[in-house]
Amino acid sequence: GGSFIRCSAEFGGAIALEGNQSSAAVRTAVLEGCFASAAGGAVWMGGGDLVLDGCRLRRCGTTLVSTSSVAGGPDRLGVVGWYDQADWRATAPRGGGLSVEAGDARLVGTTVDRCYSVIGGGLHFDAGRGSLEDSEVARCEADLAGGCVVTKAAAVRLTGSSLRGCTAQLAASLLAVGRLDEGAGGEVLLGNGSLLDPSGAEGLAWNQSEVEPLHVLSGAVYYALPAPPGYWLHLPLQDTCHVAREACHADAACEAHFAECRLRAEGGPHCTAPLGAWQQPCNWRASPWLLGERLFTFYQGVKYFETFPTACRPGRLGGTADAEQSSAQCAGPCPAGAFCSGHANVEPVPCPAGGYCPAGSAAPVRCPAGSFSNATGQASEDACLPCSVGHACSALPGGALRSLPSPCEPGSYANASGAVACDRCPSGHFCEAGAIEPSPCQQGSFLPYGGMDSRDDCILCPLGHVANETGSESCGMCPPGTFADSPGLAACERCGRGGYCTDAGATTGTVRSLCPAGSYNPEPGASSVEACLPCPAGSHGPENGASRLEQCLPCTPGEFADGAGRTRCSLCPAGTFANSSGATGCYACSEGHYSAEGMARCVACDTRLTSDRNASACLLCSEGRFLDRPESVIERLANTSATFLQEQPSLCADCPPNATCDRGGTLASLGLPVNTWRLSTRTTDIKQCRTKAEASALSFLAGESSFLRSAAADAAQLAESDIDRLNGRYRSPCVGGAGDSLCFPGHTGVRCEVCELPSQHFDRRHLKCTDCPTAAALLREHAWVFVVLLAVGLARLAHRLSGRLKSLSRWFFVCALPKIGLVGKLKIFLSFYQVFDTLEPVYGVDVAVPGYRQFLETVRLLAFEWVFDPELLHSTCLGPIGTRMATWILWPFALAVAWILCAVAIPALYHGYRAAADLEEQRAAVASTCVLRASVIIAYACLPTVAKNVFNAKQCESFRLDDELGETQSYLRADWRIECGSAEYEALQPLFWAGFLLWPVGVPLCFLSLLLAARRCIVSRRQSRLAEALRFLWGEYQPRQYWWECLDTMRKLCLACYMLFVQTEDGSTKLLRLYLATLGTTMYLSVLCFAQPFARVDDFQLAVGANLVLASTFLSGIAIKICTDAGGASVASEECAAYFGIDSAEDITTVAIVLGGAMLAVLSLVVTWRIVASARDPTIRLVFSGREPILELPKGCSFHGFLSHVWGTGQDQAHTIVRQLQLLMPGVRIWLDVDNLSNLASLESCVADSAAVLVFLSAGYFKSGNCRRELYAAMEQGKPLVVVREGNEEKGGGSAADFRAECAAYCSDAAAGVAEAVFARELIVWLRAHEFQRESLKQIAHQLLAASPSFARPAGVHQLAPGLFIPGELGCMRFEVPVHLLVCEANAGAPRFATQLQQAVDEDELMAPRSTWEQHTPFTPRAGRGARRARALLLQDGRAALAALPDLASLSCRLPSRGSAVSTAGHRRSTAAAAAAAAAAAA
């Protein structure tokens, strides 16, 4: 009965029990607020026995720590050491209420509430035993695990106890069992109504939804029935704790006591059967009291539940028997006639009145609407009774149950049983309380609204109204001719005679309506005005109520009555007259006359004016004049004064010269001739339309204008063939005429260039609306473009496969084109045309010269616009203007992709199967170079065209809309349907700026960026992939002016595109653009002449000529615009001649066309001349690429080679070598003493300034001291040596052995290794015969290129490996007849060479590898393997053999008797080697 309040200690804040012999018993005590820093906030046990009976442990606890300080941080520790880590085994605070380290603790009727600790917020059992009987652990907290109870190795039994609402931040909010570091874990037996209920936990910062209520690390948790009433466990029938033994072995006593032994842990005298296995059904060894219990066992793992055991759900009845607590069915469903509303129900509640409860009900079910129930305990809907008539059963608020029906309220009724609600009493009736049927009102009364409950609510009919039926909702009004003079009548009375009753609902019969003036009524008692008869035509009745015909009076003269029933006669209107009395109508004035109202005769008009028939005034201009005011002004003047034109005759102006004015014409009705158009009928701004007719034919077209206008007016009656015939005949969409219909049928909009049908587009070439092509037709029309691209790819593939095609294409693309500079000339022409083609769209120069448009179409074939039909790109068939703009911007990308696929992918596909593995990477690099080159070319060619298309979204043209107000309207030239400044126009501007940044800005910047990236290689002429791919941009210019193409591109863009920013709306009609273009072209021409950026003189001259032609063309454009009016028509020849001395604009235009044609002709002549000249100018080429090699100099060197020779015997041949190399390798720099030597003492520095040293060995070379100086300097500086020896002994030549001996004799003063350096490789033999000399020069060039940095890299070595060739050099030949080779036996080498040649031709199996010369010589036909062998002998063995012979030309070799003839037997095996040998023998 004592209290322990706020006690504290390290172990056991209130009570500490230590020692196995100690014991304590605490009964009905209160331990509150106690605290222990280590373990057992209220009680701690280190041994002994403890009994807590009826005690309360409240708010006790141990030291708390933040989970962030625990190893592993705040994360969940998991099943491995989640709270029992080694670091915390001895130091972790535990047991907020009770901590048992050893001993036996028993809690009877004890409550542990709101205690806290790190481990085991309520109770902590480390070892020993624990027992909770009728006790409760609730709302305790743990920092780590075991919010209510933790048992590690102890055995704890809960009997009639509960763990409720505890929390843990990491694991096991209620119960944690076992440990991992030591042996078997703890065991917990729950029984006799014990309950684990995690609900009721107060919210913590930690997410409680992640913490399981029960966690078993080792050991087990058992539950033995009974559970609390209303709860259940899933217990299989076999789950009874017993000792598992093996079968008895022929032991009767064992078998007799076998069942008893299954429940005895200690065994016995008859329990001889051994244990079946170490793993037993339950841990009866540690807890023998488990034997015989029917258990629910939970082993290692975590368990989530709402309660344990599980509460029976609503609608189920709980019980206390084992069978009722062994499944989710509990004791079965709630019985019929009762309901079980909550969890764990053990007592059903009787069903209340107003509802019914089927079996298993969790709540009563209300009787359906229209029924009720006045008895309790009902089990089905059949027990609900329907509402009786005069009553209603509606749903009660709040889900209440109805036990009695409700009678209908006054003003409502229910005429059927089972009514949910009473019906509202209808209008014309009343309903008392509980009414079954509504009661009607009597005749003569009415009730206009429903819901009434008394007869007094019925209303009597008012005067003029009656009700002839009962139950009336309203009273009917008496019809015309009747009346009702008292209330509550059932029928109306008739009016008396005389006049007529006009109103319905009359209240008296004495009120009559008289017949109106102009009529009479002789019959009394009428009921409508139709009874009054009208006065006849020509007369009138001035008084009301006439009763006789004589009261209708005839009209006086000058008046008329054109119909019956007139109250007075009318005056004749203006423009008419009447000259007799009693007239029924007036006569109209004739044309040219007018009359005012009531006049007896018509007056003639003034001579300046005219009038129509029946005119009241002269309001028309005479023929040849028109009323020069818009319709709105005319209406305003007419409103001011009807005779304004008579008052202001000056308003009739003379007809404009380019229009026709009919009689009575106005500004709106001006007649326009064919090929003219205006925006509205309020302006005289008449524009010329496009036309295909020649200028001389316009007069004929003007004569046919009336026919065209009539055809346009009757377009609906014309057949389609007739329309096509008319349009083809007159060649203009503008048919002229008056009013708004100025266009040919099917055409509308600005200059009649908009098609009315959405399926058509305006064809600018044929100047008419044509049907949009189908996708198939479009593909057929443009399929040739893709065929061409595919042919390019196949041609490249065939070029790889065919030797003849390869040779032919190499000659054309590698020899002919670079020599004539065709690329540069085509670029100059393309630039010229792209600017020349903007004269009309940008500068507004209308070139109306016969054949001009045909000339442009022809020139377009030479430009890049043939790829896509420009007309198609501008047609509405592609969709709205935004789609077309996107097509304009993106189609070059599609072309580039198609080009790459056809020209690169097809050969790449072939090489993917045929190329060697070591060349795959090189092939890929070459392909990437080709892709970049093609992209640059396409971007260059398409740039001005695409840029012009992009600027179409900005280019507007202004037209006068109203002359009076000065209003104008601007339309987009790319689509006349779009008005500039409109929302649709503004929506195009983002797309315009995107295209502007991508093409006119982005492409030049991209070109400049790429050129800057490759500038070092371009300036130094070093080879690189990027520089080679960009050769199209810089190849025609000087190295230091590689950027000139970007400047020229900006010039084109300024002239063709940027000029559109100048006077955006009407700039094409002004002279400013032409003036700026002339000025800019002249300035560019000056800079061009000053800079001279072109590498070729002919390109420079052609560029100067092209810009001169452009400047002249712009000047001609200024003259053309001065000689044409605003509408595009030519000014009178006298006025144009007064300014320029030329009769008309056509003459000036002809001059401009001649200049453009001259540019094309000059280009053709220059290209032809260069083709002829290039055939006589061969150079050395790389076999790998077919191009001239890049002559790159190493850093610090000024010469490609230093020629070292002795003057006495090598001077002439040294000069020949240098001059021939300079011819065959343009740009090569060879140091030669006669050209470059200024000081003999500087020989060593000159050697250092060269990339390689070319040594020409002739007699006396090693004897010369200066030659040895040059040789020693080359060896000391590590320069590559190219050694050539003279082969002719008469010219100072000798064999390699002779020169080696001379070196040994004179090079003793040099360092060792001179001979090895000079004679390390095979010496190049210098031969004088033309074809053989070229072979020597090719070998010299090959070794010089090998010393160049461009070919020292791996890629360069690979390019140089196939060798060199000279276009037009001697190729493979054949003899068509057997060949006899005569051999001079006096020459020891000749018979041996001839024999080898014969054997190679005859023995096909002795095939040597093909030489590089044979593989890559142009115009090489296929030959047999013997032919290839013979050629290889010529290049390898034969060269040395021929070099060893004396000069064949000096031999006087006759045909002695001992001479022999060698015959070759093949027509197809003869080769160039045989021909060369035959020629040598003949010489």
CSV table of C-alpha atoms in Angstrom, one decimal, residues 523-696:
chain,number,residue,atom,x,y,z
A,523,GLU,CA,-75.1,45.1,-92.0
A,524,PRO,CA,-75.5,45.4,-88.2
A,525,GLY,CA,-74.3,42.8,-85.6
A,526,ALA,CA,-70.8,42.2,-87.1
A,527,SER,CA,-68.1,40.8,-85.0
A,528,SER,CA,-64.9,41.7,-86.9
A,529,VAL,CA,-63.5,44.4,-89.2
A,530,GLU,CA,-63.9,42.0,-92.2
A,531,ALA,CA,-67.5,42.9,-92.2
A,532,CYS,CA,-66.5,46.5,-93.3
A,533,LEU,CA,-66.3,46.7,-97.1
A,534,PRO,CA,-63.5,48.9,-98.7
A,535,CYS,CA,-64.1,51.9,-101.0
A,536,PRO,CA,-63.2,51.0,-104.6
A,537,ALA,CA,-60.0,52.1,-106.4
A,538,GLY,CA,-59.9,55.8,-107.6
A,539,SER,CA,-62.0,56.9,-104.6
A,540,HIS,CA,-61.4,57.4,-100.9
A,541,GLY,CA,-63.5,57.5,-97.7
A,542,PRO,CA,-62.5,60.3,-95.3
A,543,GLU,CA,-64.9,59.5,-92.4
A,544,ASN,CA,-65.4,56.6,-89.9
A,545,GLY,CA,-68.6,54.6,-89.6
A,546,ALA,CA,-69.7,54.9,-93.2
A,547,SER,CA,-72.8,52.8,-93.9
A,548,ARG,CA,-73.3,53.5,-97.7
A,549,LEU,CA,-71.2,53.3,-100.9
A,550,GLU,CA,-72.1,56.9,-101.8
A,551,GLN,CA,-70.0,58.0,-98.8
A,552,CYS,CA,-66.7,57.0,-100.8
A,553,LEU,CA,-65.5,60.2,-102.7
A,554,PRO,CA,-63.5,60.0,-106.1
A,555,CYS,CA,-59.8,61.4,-106.3
A,556,THR,CA,-59.2,64.9,-107.7
A,557,PRO,CA,-56.9,65.5,-110.8
A,558,GLY,CA,-53.1,65.1,-109.9
A,559,GLU,CA,-53.9,62.6,-107.3
A,560,PHE,CA,-54.4,58.8,-107.6
A,561,ALA,CA,-55.7,55.9,-105.6
A,562,ASP,CA,-54.1,52.7,-106.9
A,563,GLY,CA,-56.2,50.4,-104.6
A,564,ALA,CA,-59.4,49.9,-102.7
A,565,GLY,CA,-60.0,51.1,-99.1
A,566,ARG,CA,-58.0,54.4,-99.4
A,567,THR,CA,-58.8,57.1,-96.8
A,568,ARG,CA,-57.2,59.8,-99.1
A,569,CYS,CA,-55.7,60.1,-102.6
A,570,SER,CA,-51.9,60.2,-102.9
A,571,LEU,CA,-49.7,62.6,-104.9
A,572,CYS,CA,-47.7,61.2,-107.8
A,573,PRO,CA,-44.1,60.5,-106.5
A,574,ALA,CA,-41.1,62.3,-107.9
A,575,GLY,CA,-40.1,61.1,-111.4
A,576,THR,CA,-43.8,60.5,-112.3
A,577,PHE,CA,-46.8,62.6,-113.4
A,578,ALA,CA,-50.6,62.3,-113.6
A,579,ASN,CA,-52.8,64.7,-115.7
A,580,SER,CA,-56.4,63.5,-115.0
A,581,SER,CA,-58.7,63.2,-112.0
A,582,GLY,CA,-59.8,59.8,-110.6
A,583,ALA,CA,-56.5,58.3,-111.7
A,584,THR,CA,-55.5,54.9,-110.4
A,585,GLY,CA,-51.7,55.4,-111.2
A,586,CYS,CA,-49.0,57.8,-112.5
A,587,TYR,CA,-46.7,57.7,-115.6
A,588,ALA,CA,-42.8,57.6,-115.3
A,589,CYS,CA,-40.5,60.2,-116.7
A,590,SER,CA,-38.2,59.1,-119.6
A,591,GLU,CA,-34.3,59.0,-119.5
A,592,GLY,CA,-32.7,62.4,-119.3
A,593,HIS,CA,-35.7,63.9,-117.6
A,594,TYR,CA,-36.8,64.3,-114.0
A,595,SER,CA,-39.8,65.5,-112.0
A,596,ALA,CA,-40.6,66.5,-108.4
A,597,GLU,CA,-43.4,65.1,-106.4
A,598,GLY,CA,-46.9,66.0,-107.7
A,599,MET,CA,-45.7,67.5,-111.0
A,600,ALA,CA,-47.9,67.1,-114.1
A,601,ARG,CA,-44.9,67.0,-116.5
A,602,CYS,CA,-41.1,66.0,-116.6
A,603,VAL,CA,-38.1,68.4,-116.9
A,604,ALA,CA,-35.0,67.7,-119.1
A,605,CYS,CA,-31.6,67.2,-117.3
A,606,ASP,CA,-28.6,69.5,-117.6
A,607,THR,CA,-26.1,68.6,-120.4
A,608,ARG,CA,-23.3,67.5,-117.9
A,609,LEU,CA,-25.6,65.1,-116.2
A,610,THR,CA,-28.0,62.4,-117.0
A,611,SER,CA,-30.6,60.3,-115.3
A,612,ASP,CA,-32.4,57.0,-115.5
A,613,ARG,CA,-36.0,56.5,-116.3
A,614,ASN,CA,-38.4,57.5,-113.6
A,615,ALA,CA,-35.7,59.8,-112.0
A,616,SER,CA,-36.6,62.5,-109.5
A,617,ALA,CA,-33.3,64.3,-110.2
A,618,CYS,CA,-30.2,64.1,-112.5
A,619,LEU,CA,-27.9,62.0,-110.3
A,620,LEU,CA,-25.8,60.2,-112.8
A,621,CYS,CA,-22.5,61.2,-114.5
A,622,SER,CA,-22.6,61.2,-118.3
A,623,GLU,CA,-20.7,58.6,-120.3
A,624,GLY,CA,-16.9,59.1,-120.1
A,625,ARG,CA,-17.0,60.4,-116.6
A,626,PHE,CA,-17.3,58.8,-113.2
A,627,LEU,CA,-18.3,59.9,-109.7
A,628,ASP,CA,-14.9,60.1,-108.0
A,629,ARG,CA,-16.1,59.3,-104.5
A,630,PRO,CA,-16.4,56.0,-102.6
A,631,GLU,CA,-19.8,54.6,-101.9
A,632,SER,CA,-19.7,55.7,-98.2
A,633,VAL,CA,-19.1,59.3,-99.3
A,634,ILE,CA,-21.8,59.1,-101.9
A,635,GLU,CA,-24.2,57.8,-99.2
A,636,ARG,CA,-23.2,60.6,-96.9
A,637,LEU,CA,-23.7,63.3,-99.6
A,638,ALA,CA,-27.0,61.7,-100.5
A,639,ASN,CA,-28.2,61.9,-96.9
A,640,THR,CA,-27.2,65.5,-96.8
A,641,SER,CA,-28.9,66.4,-100.1
A,642,ALA,CA,-30.8,64.1,-102.5
A,643,THR,CA,-29.7,66.3,-105.4
A,644,PHE,CA,-26.0,66.8,-104.3
A,645,LEU,CA,-24.8,65.9,-107.8
A,646,GLN,CA,-26.9,68.5,-109.4
A,647,GLU,CA,-25.5,70.9,-106.9
A,648,GLN,CA,-21.9,69.8,-107.4
A,649,PRO,CA,-21.4,68.7,-111.0
A,650,SER,CA,-17.6,68.8,-110.6
A,651,LEU,CA,-17.8,65.5,-108.7
A,652,CYS,CA,-18.1,63.8,-112.1
A,653,ALA,CA,-14.4,63.4,-113.0
A,654,ASP,CA,-12.9,62.4,-116.3
A,655,CYS,CA,-12.3,58.6,-116.7
A,656,PRO,CA,-8.8,57.4,-115.8
A,657,PRO,CA,-6.7,56.4,-118.9
A,658,ASN,CA,-6.4,52.8,-117.8
A,659,ALA,CA,-10.2,52.3,-117.1
A,660,THR,CA,-13.5,52.6,-118.9
A,661,CYS,CA,-16.4,54.7,-117.6
A,662,ASP,CA,-19.9,53.9,-118.7
A,663,ARG,CA,-22.9,56.1,-118.3
A,664,GLY,CA,-23.6,56.7,-114.6
A,665,GLY,CA,-20.3,55.3,-113.6
A,666,THR,CA,-18.9,55.6,-110.1
A,667,LEU,CA,-15.6,54.9,-108.5
A,668,ALA,CA,-16.9,51.4,-107.5
A,669,SER,CA,-18.1,50.7,-111.1
A,670,LEU,CA,-14.9,51.6,-112.9
A,671,GLY,CA,-14.3,49.2,-115.8
A,672,LEU,CA,-10.8,47.6,-115.6
A,673,PRO,CA,-9.1,46.1,-118.7
A,674,VAL,CA,-7.7,42.6,-118.9
A,675,ASN,CA,-4.6,42.0,-116.8
A,676,THR,CA,-5.4,44.8,-114.3
A,677,TRP,CA,-6.6,44.6,-110.7
A,678,ARG,CA,-7.4,46.7,-107.7
A,679,LEU,CA,-7.8,45.9,-104.0
A,680,SER,CA,-11.3,47.5,-103.6
A,681,THR,CA,-13.9,49.6,-105.3
A,682,ARG,CA,-12.9,52.6,-103.3
A,683,THR,CA,-9.5,53.2,-105.0
A,684,THR,CA,-8.1,54.1,-108.4
A,685,ASP,CA,-4.8,52.3,-107.5
A,686,ILE,CA,-4.9,49.9,-110.4
A,687,LYS,CA,-2.2,47.2,-110.5
A,688,GLN,CA,-0.9,45.1,-113.4
A,689,CYS,CA,-1.3,41.4,-113.0
A,690,ARG,CA,1.1,38.6,-114.1
A,691,THR,CA,0.7,37.7,-117.7
A,692,LYS,CA,2.3,35.2,-120.1
A,693,ALA,CA,1.1,37.3,-123.1
A,694,GLU,CA,3.7,39.3,-125.0
A,695,ALA,CA,3.6,43.0,-124.6
A,696,SER,CA,2.3,43.5,-128.1
